[in-house]
Amino acid sequence: MTDTGFTRTTLALDGDERFVSLRRPLDVSGLGMNLMILAPGQRGRIHDHERQEEVYLVWEGTLTLIVESVPHDLGRGELARVGPGVRRQLVNRVPRRCAIVALGATPGAHAGRDGLAWASWEDAGPPRPPQEVPMPDDLPEGERRS
C-alpha cells in the first residue's frame, strides 16, 4: 500500500489476458478482485470455494453463470452472488466478448487459492485445485447463441 493509503488501476479490457488480478495492483488484502475476459464460446472451470463467496458483475456482454448445472443469463450491469460450497461455471455463449469483475470474500481476511475444481459436471471424483484441472474446450458452434 502507498503511504497515502490510495491505489488505483485500470480494467485492461483490450489485453490478451483472460484472467487479470485486480487485488494485487490495488494492494487489497480483504477480498479477491479479478477481471475475467471470455471470448465467444469460452468458459471457465467448474469450481467452488470452501469458505469464499463470490460476486460476479457483468461489465460487458452476456454471461451464462451455471450454478449446480442450472444456467442463469446475466447482462451488462447485472450481479450475482454464489456462496461457498456451491459449484459454478462461467460461460460466454454469445458471439461477443464478455467481461466480468469477480469479487471474492471470506469471513475475516481474504483466503486466496481455496478453490476446488472438476473437469465436468458429471465428474464424481474428488475435486482438485483449479491449477490441476485443464481449462475446458470452447463451446461447440451448436451450443453458441447468435
Short mmCIF file of C-alpha atoms in Angstrom, two decimals:
data_model
loop_
_atom_site.label_atom_id
_atom_site.label_comp_id
_atom_site.label_asym_id
_atom_site.label_seq_id
_atom_site.Cartn_x
_atom_site.Cartn_y
_atom_site.Cartn_z
CA MET A 1 0.00 0.00 0.00
CA THR A 2 1.21 3.50 -0.66
CA ASP A 3 1.96 5.98 2.09
CA THR A 4 -1.29 7.81 1.31
CA GLY A 5 -3.46 4.69 1.58
CA PHE A 6 -4.63 5.17 -2.01
CA THR A 7 -4.02 2.94 -5.03
CA ARG A 8 -5.66 2.69 -8.43
CA THR A 9 -5.62 0.57 -11.55
CA THR A 10 -7.46 0.28 -14.85
CA LEU A 11 -9.59 -2.53 -16.23
CA ALA A 12 -7.47 -3.82 -19.14
CA LEU A 13 -10.36 -4.83 -21.37
CA ASP A 14 -8.31 -4.90 -24.56
CA GLY A 15 -5.43 -7.02 -23.27
CA ASP A 16 -4.69 -10.59 -24.24
CA GLU A 17 -5.10 -11.95 -20.71
CA ARG A 18 -8.19 -13.98 -19.83
CA PHE A 19 -7.74 -13.61 -16.05
CA VAL A 20 -6.34 -10.40 -14.54
CA SER A 21 -5.86 -9.88 -10.81
CA LEU A 22 -7.13 -6.51 -9.63
CA ARG A 23 -6.31 -7.22 -5.99
CA ARG A 24 -2.53 -7.15 -6.44
CA PRO A 25 -2.18 -3.82 -8.28
CA LEU A 26 -4.58 -2.23 -5.78
CA ASP A 27 -2.82 -3.85 -2.79
CA VAL A 28 -6.17 -5.13 -1.49
CA SER A 29 -5.93 -7.67 1.34
CA GLY A 30 -9.54 -8.16 2.45
CA LEU A 31 -11.08 -9.55 -0.73
CA GLY A 32 -10.22 -11.05 -4.07
CA MET A 33 -10.82 -8.99 -7.20
CA ASN A 34 -10.33 -10.27 -10.72
CA LEU A 35 -11.20 -9.20 -14.23
CA MET A 36 -12.15 -12.10 -16.48
CA ILE A 37 -12.49 -11.77 -20.24
CA LEU A 38 -14.29 -14.58 -22.05
CA ALA A 39 -14.11 -14.62 -25.85
CA PRO A 40 -17.11 -16.00 -27.73
CA GLY A 41 -17.54 -19.66 -26.77
CA GLN A 42 -15.03 -19.62 -23.92
CA ARG A 43 -15.87 -20.99 -20.50
CA GLY A 44 -14.11 -21.26 -17.19
CA ARG A 45 -13.59 -24.25 -14.94
CA ILE A 46 -16.39 -25.73 -12.89
CA HIS A 47 -15.38 -24.76 -9.38
CA ASP A 48 -16.48 -23.83 -5.90
CA HIS A 49 -14.83 -22.41 -2.82
CA GLU A 50 -14.66 -23.88 0.66
CA ARG A 51 -15.23 -20.59 2.51
CA GLN A 52 -15.28 -17.82 -0.06
CA GLU A 53 -18.42 -16.30 -1.52
CA GLU A 54 -18.13 -14.66 -4.93
CA VAL A 55 -20.00 -11.82 -6.59
CA TYR A 56 -19.88 -11.58 -10.37
CA LEU A 57 -20.51 -8.21 -12.04
CA VAL A 58 -21.05 -8.32 -15.79
CA TRP A 59 -19.16 -5.32 -17.11
CA GLU A 60 -19.68 -6.08 -20.79
CA GLY A 61 -21.59 -8.66 -22.81
CA THR A 62 -23.73 -11.52 -21.53
CA LEU A 63 -22.56 -14.12 -19.04
CA THR A 64 -24.16 -17.51 -18.62
CA LEU A 65 -23.45 -18.40 -14.99
CA ILE A 66 -24.11 -22.10 -14.48
CA VAL A 67 -24.84 -22.83 -10.81
CA GLU A 68 -25.07 -26.51 -9.84
CA SER A 69 -25.74 -27.27 -13.56
CA VAL A 70 -28.55 -24.66 -13.86
CA PRO A 71 -27.78 -21.81 -16.32
CA HIS A 72 -28.55 -18.17 -15.46
CA ASP A 73 -28.03 -15.42 -18.06
CA LEU A 74 -26.73 -12.11 -16.75
CA GLY A 75 -26.47 -8.97 -18.87
CA ARG A 76 -24.35 -5.84 -18.61
CA GLY A 77 -24.66 -4.27 -15.17
CA GLU A 78 -26.18 -7.34 -13.52
CA LEU A 79 -24.61 -9.01 -10.49
CA ALA A 80 -24.95 -12.43 -8.93
CA ARG A 81 -23.64 -13.93 -5.68
CA VAL A 82 -22.62 -17.57 -5.33
CA GLY A 83 -21.97 -18.86 -1.83
CA PRO A 84 -19.28 -21.22 -0.58
CA GLY A 85 -19.75 -24.90 -1.35
CA VAL A 86 -21.80 -24.21 -4.49
CA ARG A 87 -20.35 -25.28 -7.85
CA ARG A 88 -20.34 -22.73 -10.65
CA GLN A 89 -19.03 -22.19 -14.17
CA LEU A 90 -18.73 -19.01 -16.23
CA VAL A 91 -19.63 -19.39 -19.92
CA ASN A 92 -19.84 -16.98 -22.86
CA ARG A 93 -22.46 -18.36 -25.25
CA VAL A 94 -22.78 -15.23 -27.41
CA PRO A 95 -20.66 -14.03 -30.35
CA ARG A 96 -19.29 -11.02 -28.44
CA ARG A 97 -16.69 -10.71 -25.72
CA CYS A 98 -17.87 -10.93 -22.09
CA ALA A 99 -16.04 -9.02 -19.36
CA ILE A 100 -16.73 -9.90 -15.72
CA VAL A 101 -15.42 -8.42 -12.49
CA ALA A 102 -15.35 -11.15 -9.84
CA LEU A 103 -15.19 -10.23 -6.17
CA GLY A 104 -14.49 -12.88 -3.54
CA ALA A 105 -14.55 -12.57 0.21
CA THR A 106 -14.35 -14.84 3.23
CA PRO A 107 -15.11 -14.14 6.87
CA GLY A 108 -12.03 -12.35 8.18
CA ALA A 109 -9.10 -11.83 5.85
CA HIS A 110 -9.28 -12.95 2.23
CA ALA A 111 -8.00 -16.50 1.68
CA GLY A 112 -6.79 -16.86 -1.88
CA ARG A 113 -6.36 -20.16 -3.62
CA ASP A 114 -9.04 -22.06 -1.69
CA GLY A 115 -10.79 -23.10 -4.91
CA LEU A 116 -11.74 -26.65 -5.88
CA ALA A 117 -12.36 -27.72 -9.48
CA TRP A 118 -13.88 -30.54 -11.53
CA ALA A 119 -13.32 -31.49 -15.17
CA SER A 120 -17.05 -31.76 -15.96
CA TRP A 121 -20.48 -31.60 -14.36
CA GLU A 122 -20.54 -35.41 -14.40
CA ASP A 123 -17.17 -35.68 -12.64
CA ALA A 124 -17.98 -37.52 -9.39
CA GLY A 125 -14.37 -37.79 -8.27
CA PRO A 126 -12.84 -35.69 -5.55
CA PRO A 127 -12.25 -32.04 -6.54
CA ARG A 128 -8.74 -30.83 -7.27
CA PRO A 129 -7.04 -27.44 -7.10
CA PRO A 130 -8.08 -25.43 -10.18
CA GLN A 131 -4.47 -25.32 -11.42
CA GLU A 132 -4.61 -29.11 -11.82
CA VAL A 133 -7.77 -29.10 -13.95
CA PRO A 134 -7.29 -28.11 -17.60
CA MET A 135 -9.41 -25.31 -18.99
CA PRO A 136 -12.38 -26.79 -20.87
CA ASP A 137 -12.62 -26.66 -24.64
CA ASP A 138 -14.56 -23.76 -26.15
CA LEU A 139 -18.26 -24.34 -26.68
CA PRO A 140 -19.15 -26.17 -29.89
CA GLU A 141 -20.77 -23.92 -32.51
CA GLY A 142 -24.12 -25.64 -31.93
CA GLU A 143 -24.22 -24.50 -28.27
CA ARG A 144 -23.45 -20.85 -29.01
CA ARG A 145 -26.09 -18.21 -29.38
CA SER A 146 -26.32 -15.67 -32.16
#
